[in-house]
Amino acid sequence: MTIQLYGFWRSNAAFRVRAALALKQLPFEEIEVDILSGRQFDAEYAELNAEHVVPTFVHEGHRLFQSLAIMEYLDDIRPQPRLLPADAKERAYARSLALVAVADAHPLVVPRVRKHLAAVFGADAAAIEAWCRHWVAEGLATYERLLSRRPAAPFALGEAPGVADICIAGQVIMADLYKLDIAPFPNVAALSKRCFELSEFADAHPFRQPGYKAQEKSA
Ligand SMILES: N[C@@H](CCC(=O)N[C@@H](CS)C(=O)NCC(=O)O)C(=O)O
């Protein structure tokens, strides 16, 4: 099985797919698209991904985009271990938890939004940082309310980690990037600690990617 992942070290959506691939023990090649330098608009990549975003997932020549769709596809091609529960109600709950980050919290802080805040509304770096910290904290607060209503046992949906845990861990990564203290979100902190104790999550973290290490050296 040949899998290529067009991603970027800092990309939260690429983290989700990296972690899902690791849980499935599926090897893949990651191709870096520097979305901070605008490489997502290069003609060659734009041909691959009409939305001009990462990740793009290529499986035996078949292209997919949107991290949640990709993770669901992984469950279809490699059913074990499951990333989404078999039970319909539990599966819908797992998707709902995932979409808090994928559809609601994460899109507010992506590069195109940050660029637009600067270009159209004159926001400076401090204002953009404050915007991002606000929306990342809102996402964490939502997860905290959800996890206090249905505590993780030990993962969000039960015994094994899946899409919900990946997306909650991804929200904590955003807190890492924006240097937000997650102590006010104890259920989220405990769940993400459990996740990042697993090598599948830890190795997928942005700070473990070669692109992060390269830019650290050149800074
Ligand atoms: N909902 C999409 C998010 C895709 C997305 O916005 N990706 C970001 C990186 S995490 C991106 O490529 N942004 C480029 C830009 O905003 O210009 C998914 O989950 O795959």
XYZ file of N, CA and C in Angstrom, residues 6-134:
387
model
N 0.564 15.021 1.803
C 1.048 16.387 1.636
C 0.634 17.129 2.900
N 1.625 17.539 3.671
C 1.326 18.171 4.957
C 2.285 19.303 5.230
N 2.275 19.744 6.477
C 3.191 20.795 6.914
C 3.373 20.602 8.410
N 4.590 20.874 8.912
C 4.856 20.540 10.322
C 3.846 21.179 11.265
N 3.436 22.429 10.969
C 2.611 23.170 11.915
C 1.111 22.871 11.755
N 0.773 22.211 10.663
C -0.640 22.021 10.344
C -1.333 21.071 11.315
N -2.421 21.582 11.919
C -3.192 20.770 12.852
C -3.923 19.650 12.129
N -4.413 19.965 10.934
C -5.142 18.940 10.169
C -4.190 17.833 9.724
N -2.954 18.200 9.397
C -1.966 17.169 9.026
C -1.593 16.333 10.249
N -1.516 16.975 11.429
C -1.272 16.203 12.662
C -2.330 15.113 12.819
N -3.594 15.482 12.574
C -4.681 14.505 12.770
C -4.450 13.277 11.900
N -4.087 13.545 10.647
C -3.914 12.417 9.720
C -2.664 11.614 10.086
N -1.576 12.311 10.474
C -0.359 11.581 10.898
C -0.664 10.662 12.072
N -1.404 11.184 13.074
C -1.716 10.369 14.261
C -2.608 9.185 13.869
N -3.591 9.438 12.998
C -4.494 8.355 12.569
C -3.719 7.274 11.817
N -2.822 7.688 10.940
C -2.013 6.706 10.191
C -1.147 5.890 11.146
N -0.613 6.560 12.171
C 0.236 5.845 13.132
C -0.599 4.837 13.931
N -1.808 5.243 14.350
C -2.659 4.295 15.102
C -2.995 3.079 14.243
N -3.123 3.310 12.947
C -3.424 2.202 12.017
C -2.162 1.435 11.600
N -1.009 1.944 12.052
C 0.288 1.360 11.656
C 0.443 1.296 10.141
N 0.024 2.393 9.494
C 0.168 2.470 8.038
C 1.363 3.365 7.707
N 2.379 2.832 7.027
C 3.523 3.673 6.664
C 3.141 4.675 5.574
N 3.781 5.822 5.594
C 3.468 6.839 4.584
C 4.672 7.740 4.385
N 4.645 8.411 3.241
C 5.693 9.407 2.951
C 5.051 10.782 3.105
N 5.672 11.672 3.879
C 5.101 13.017 4.008
C 5.869 13.996 3.131
N 5.105 14.762 2.365
C 5.701 15.774 1.484
C 5.294 17.138 2.048
N 6.288 17.941 2.364
C 6.022 19.211 3.042
C 5.576 20.295 2.048
N 4.466 20.945 2.365
C 3.988 22.096 1.583
C 4.017 23.276 2.552
N 4.920 24.219 2.332
C 5.088 25.306 3.307
C 3.955 26.319 3.166
N 2.906 26.118 3.968
C 1.714 26.974 3.836
C 1.956 28.378 4.403
N 3.040 28.555 5.166
C 3.332 29.909 5.667
C 4.013 30.745 4.588
N 4.630 30.050 3.605
C 5.256 30.776 2.484
C 4.358 30.764 1.244
N 3.151 30.269 1.357
C 2.214 30.317 0.232
C 2.378 29.205 -0.790
N 3.107 28.143 -0.441
C 3.346 27.057 -1.420
C 2.052 26.302 -1.767
N 0.990 26.473 -0.939
C -0.292 25.812 -1.248
C -0.952 26.386 -2.502
N -0.449 27.573 -2.937
C -1.020 28.196 -4.142
C -0.196 27.897 -5.394
N 0.943 27.214 -5.236
C 1.752 26.845 -6.411
C 0.899 25.999 -7.358
N 1.097 26.213 -8.654
C 0.226 25.556 -9.643
C 0.185 24.037 -9.459
N 1.357 23.456 -9.189
C 1.418 21.986 -9.079
C 0.584 21.495 -7.902
N 0.694 22.190 -6.745
C -0.079 21.748 -5.578
C -1.562 22.118 -5.737
N -1.818 23.288 -6.314
C -3.211 23.714 -6.512
C -3.967 22.721 -7.389
N -3.240 22.064 -8.276
C -3.848 21.042 -9.124
C -4.245 19.819 -8.265
N -3.429 19.528 -7.259
C -3.721 18.398 -6.354
C -4.851 18.716 -5.392
N -4.875 19.960 -4.887
C -5.835 20.327 -3.848
C -6.502 21.650 -4.216
N -7.746 21.542 -4.680
C -8.471 22.719 -5.180
C -8.777 23.719 -4.066
N -8.710 23.260 -2.799
C -9.002 24.164 -1.678
C -7.757 24.950 -1.258
N -6.588 24.561 -1.795
C -5.313 25.208 -1.449
C -4.997 25.097 0.038
N -5.203 23.895 0.566
C -4.885 23.637 1.972
C -4.187 22.285 2.076
N -3.547 22.059 3.232
C -3.092 20.713 3.555
C -4.010 20.202 4.667
N -4.167 18.910 4.810
C -3.474 17.858 4.092
C -4.177 17.435 2.806
N -3.357 16.853 1.916
C -3.889 16.053 0.812
C -3.306 14.665 1.001
N -4.178 13.680 0.885
C -3.807 12.296 1.141
C -3.912 11.552 -0.185
N -2.858 10.823 -0.534
C -2.887 10.095 -1.805
C -2.647 8.615 -1.506
N -3.628 7.802 -1.840
C -3.551 6.366 -1.608
C -3.648 5.645 -2.935
N -2.532 5.027 -3.318
C -2.469 4.325 -4.596
C -3.036 5.191 -5.723
N -2.613 6.440 -5.730
C -2.997 7.373 -6.789
C -4.341 8.064 -6.566
N -5.088 7.609 -5.546
C -6.409 8.204 -5.288
C -6.250 9.338 -4.279
N -6.741 10.536 -4.645
C -6.546 11.714 -3.803
C -7.739 11.999 -2.903
N -7.456 12.390 -1.692
C -8.515 12.776 -0.750
C -8.086 14.033 -0.009
N -9.035 14.809 0.431
C -8.714 15.947 1.294
C -9.740 15.994 2.422
N -9.538 16.895 3.367
C -10.315 17.038 4.608
C -9.961 15.907 5.581
N -9.348 16.314 6.698
C -8.788 15.323 7.631
C -9.818 14.335 8.163
N -11.045 14.792 8.430
C -12.029 13.847 8.987
C -12.423 12.801 7.933
N -12.586 13.256 6.693
C -12.896 12.306 5.604
C -11.749 11.310 5.430
N -10.520 11.810 5.560
C -9.351 10.930 5.404
C -9.333 9.890 6.531
N -9.599 10.341 7.758
C -9.579 9.393 8.891
C -10.685 8.341 8.736
N -11.836 8.763 8.244
C -12.917 7.784 8.031
C -12.539 6.798 6.930
N -11.851 7.301 5.914
C -11.385 6.428 4.821
C -10.405 5.390 5.366
N -9.555 5.827 6.300
C -8.590 4.878 6.881
C -9.324 3.741 7.592
N -10.435 4.063 8.258
C -11.232 3.000 8.896
C -11.797 2.041 7.850
N -12.084 2.572 6.654
C -12.630 1.708 5.590
C -11.557 0.788 5.006
N -10.353 1.328 4.816
C -9.336 0.482 4.154
C -8.566 -0.384 5.153
N -8.543 0.036 6.413
C -7.831 -0.741 7.465
C -8.731 -0.707 8.706
N -9.719 -1.624 8.776
C -10.756 -1.496 9.811
C -10.271 -1.578 11.265
N -9.131 -2.210 11.504
C -8.667 -2.343 12.901
C -7.333 -1.642 13.097
N -7.094 -0.975 14.213
C -8.064 -0.642 15.242
C -9.002 0.460 14.744
N -10.229 0.424 15.191
C -11.225 1.394 14.714
C -10.930 2.791 15.247
N -11.094 3.792 14.375
C -10.967 5.182 14.825
C -12.338 5.749 15.178
N -13.378 5.140 14.592
C -14.761 5.526 14.910
C -15.475 4.277 15.419
N -16.301 4.425 16.465
C -16.978 3.242 17.019
C -17.962 2.618 16.024
N -18.264 1.328 16.226
C -19.199 0.625 15.334
C -20.641 1.048 15.607
N -20.956 1.313 16.860
C -22.323 1.681 17.243
C -22.689 3.064 16.664
N -23.872 3.155 16.066
C -24.254 4.395 15.354
C -24.260 5.621 16.270
N -24.820 5.465 17.476
C -24.905 6.637 18.381
C -23.504 7.056 18.832
N -22.672 6.063 19.135
C -21.312 6.370 19.563
C -20.499 6.984 18.413
N -20.746 6.472 17.192
C -20.019 6.995 16.025
C -20.385 8.467 15.791
N -21.685 8.757 15.928
C -22.116 10.147 15.746
C -21.512 11.038 16.829
N -21.412 10.512 18.063
C -20.813 11.308 19.145
C -19.321 11.547 18.871
N -18.644 10.510 18.378
C -17.214 10.662 18.050
C -17.042 11.730 16.974
N -17.892 11.704 15.958
C -17.806 12.726 14.889
C -18.102 14.109 15.450
N -19.106 14.183 16.335
C -19.450 15.489 16.918
C -18.257 16.066 17.668
N -17.604 15.225 18.477
C -16.421 15.699 19.214
C -15.343 16.140 18.230
N -15.128 15.350 17.195
C -14.093 15.690 16.211
C -14.397 17.036 15.555
N -15.659 17.257 15.216
C -16.014 18.462 14.462
C -15.923 19.746 15.279
N -15.928 19.623 16.606
C -15.724 20.826 17.429
C -14.404 21.494 17.016
N -13.365 20.680 16.833
C -12.083 21.241 16.377
C -12.077 21.431 14.862
N -12.440 20.372 14.132
C -12.279 20.395 12.665
C -13.130 21.494 12.027
N -14.379 21.621 12.463
C -15.295 22.538 11.780
C -15.448 23.878 12.477
N -15.256 23.896 13.807
C -15.602 25.123 14.532
C -14.392 25.895 15.067
N -13.505 25.201 15.775
C -12.421 25.938 16.442
C -11.222 26.192 15.524
N -10.754 25.144 14.863
C -9.534 25.255 14.066
C -9.648 26.238 12.895
N -10.782 26.232 12.138
C -10.837 27.126 10.961
C -10.667 28.609 11.298
N -10.879 28.978 12.567
C -10.772 30.394 12.927
C -9.330 30.886 13.036
N -8.377 29.961 13.061
C -6.983 30.393 13.286
C -6.024 29.993 12.164
N -6.559 29.532 11.052
C -5.681 29.059 9.963
C -5.009 30.260 9.260
N -3.915 30.016 8.523
C -3.180 31.132 7.913
C -4.046 32.076 7.077
N -4.994 31.533 6.281
C -5.777 32.436 5.421
C -6.615 33.409 6.236
N -7.082 32.989 7.417
C -7.856 33.883 8.290
C -6.910 34.912 8.920
N -5.753 34.450 9.364
C -4.794 35.380 9.985
C -4.359 36.440 8.966
N -4.124 35.975 7.719
C -3.698 36.919 6.661
C -4.801 37.936 6.375
N -6.040 37.468 6.336
C -7.180 38.337 6.027
C -7.378 39.386 7.132
N -7.181 38.977 8.381
C -7.314 39.919 9.499
C -6.317 41.067 9.330
N -5.108 40.711 8.865
C -4.082 41.739 8.684
C -4.381 42.586 7.453
N -4.678 41.918 6.322
C -4.791 42.642 5.050
C -6.041 43.516 4.994
N -7.151 43.024 5.517
C -8.412 43.756 5.335
C -8.770 44.594 6.560
N -8.397 44.104 7.745
C -8.808 44.824 8.956
C -7.637 45.490 9.670
N -6.451 45.411 9.066
C -5.289 46.105 9.617
C -4.806 45.543 10.948
N -5.150 44.297 11.241
C -4.730 43.731 12.535
C -3.218 43.544 12.543
N -2.577 43.951 13.652
C -1.122 43.728 13.751
C -0.868 42.363 14.389
N 0.414 42.024 14.525
C 0.764 40.681 15.013
C 0.159 40.417 16.389
N 0.164 41.433 17.263
C -0.369 41.229 18.624
C -1.876 40.969 18.584
N -2.574 41.709 17.718
C -4.033 41.533 17.626
C -4.361 40.144 17.074
N -3.578 39.709 16.094
C -3.830 38.387 15.499
C -3.552 37.286 16.534
N -2.494 37.474 17.296
C -2.153 36.514 18.358
C -3.316 36.450 19.376
N -3.842 37.614 19.754
C -4.932 37.651 20.738
C -6.175 36.956 20.173
N -6.447 37.192 18.882
C -7.583 36.529 18.204
C -7.414 35.006 18.302
N -6.245 34.543 17.931
C -6.007 33.091 17.902
C -6.109 32.492 19.300
N -5.502 33.165 20.275
C -5.554 32.643 21.645
C -6.995 32.570 22.140
N -7.798 33.574 21.772
C -9.206 33.570 22.184
C -9.929 32.345 21.637
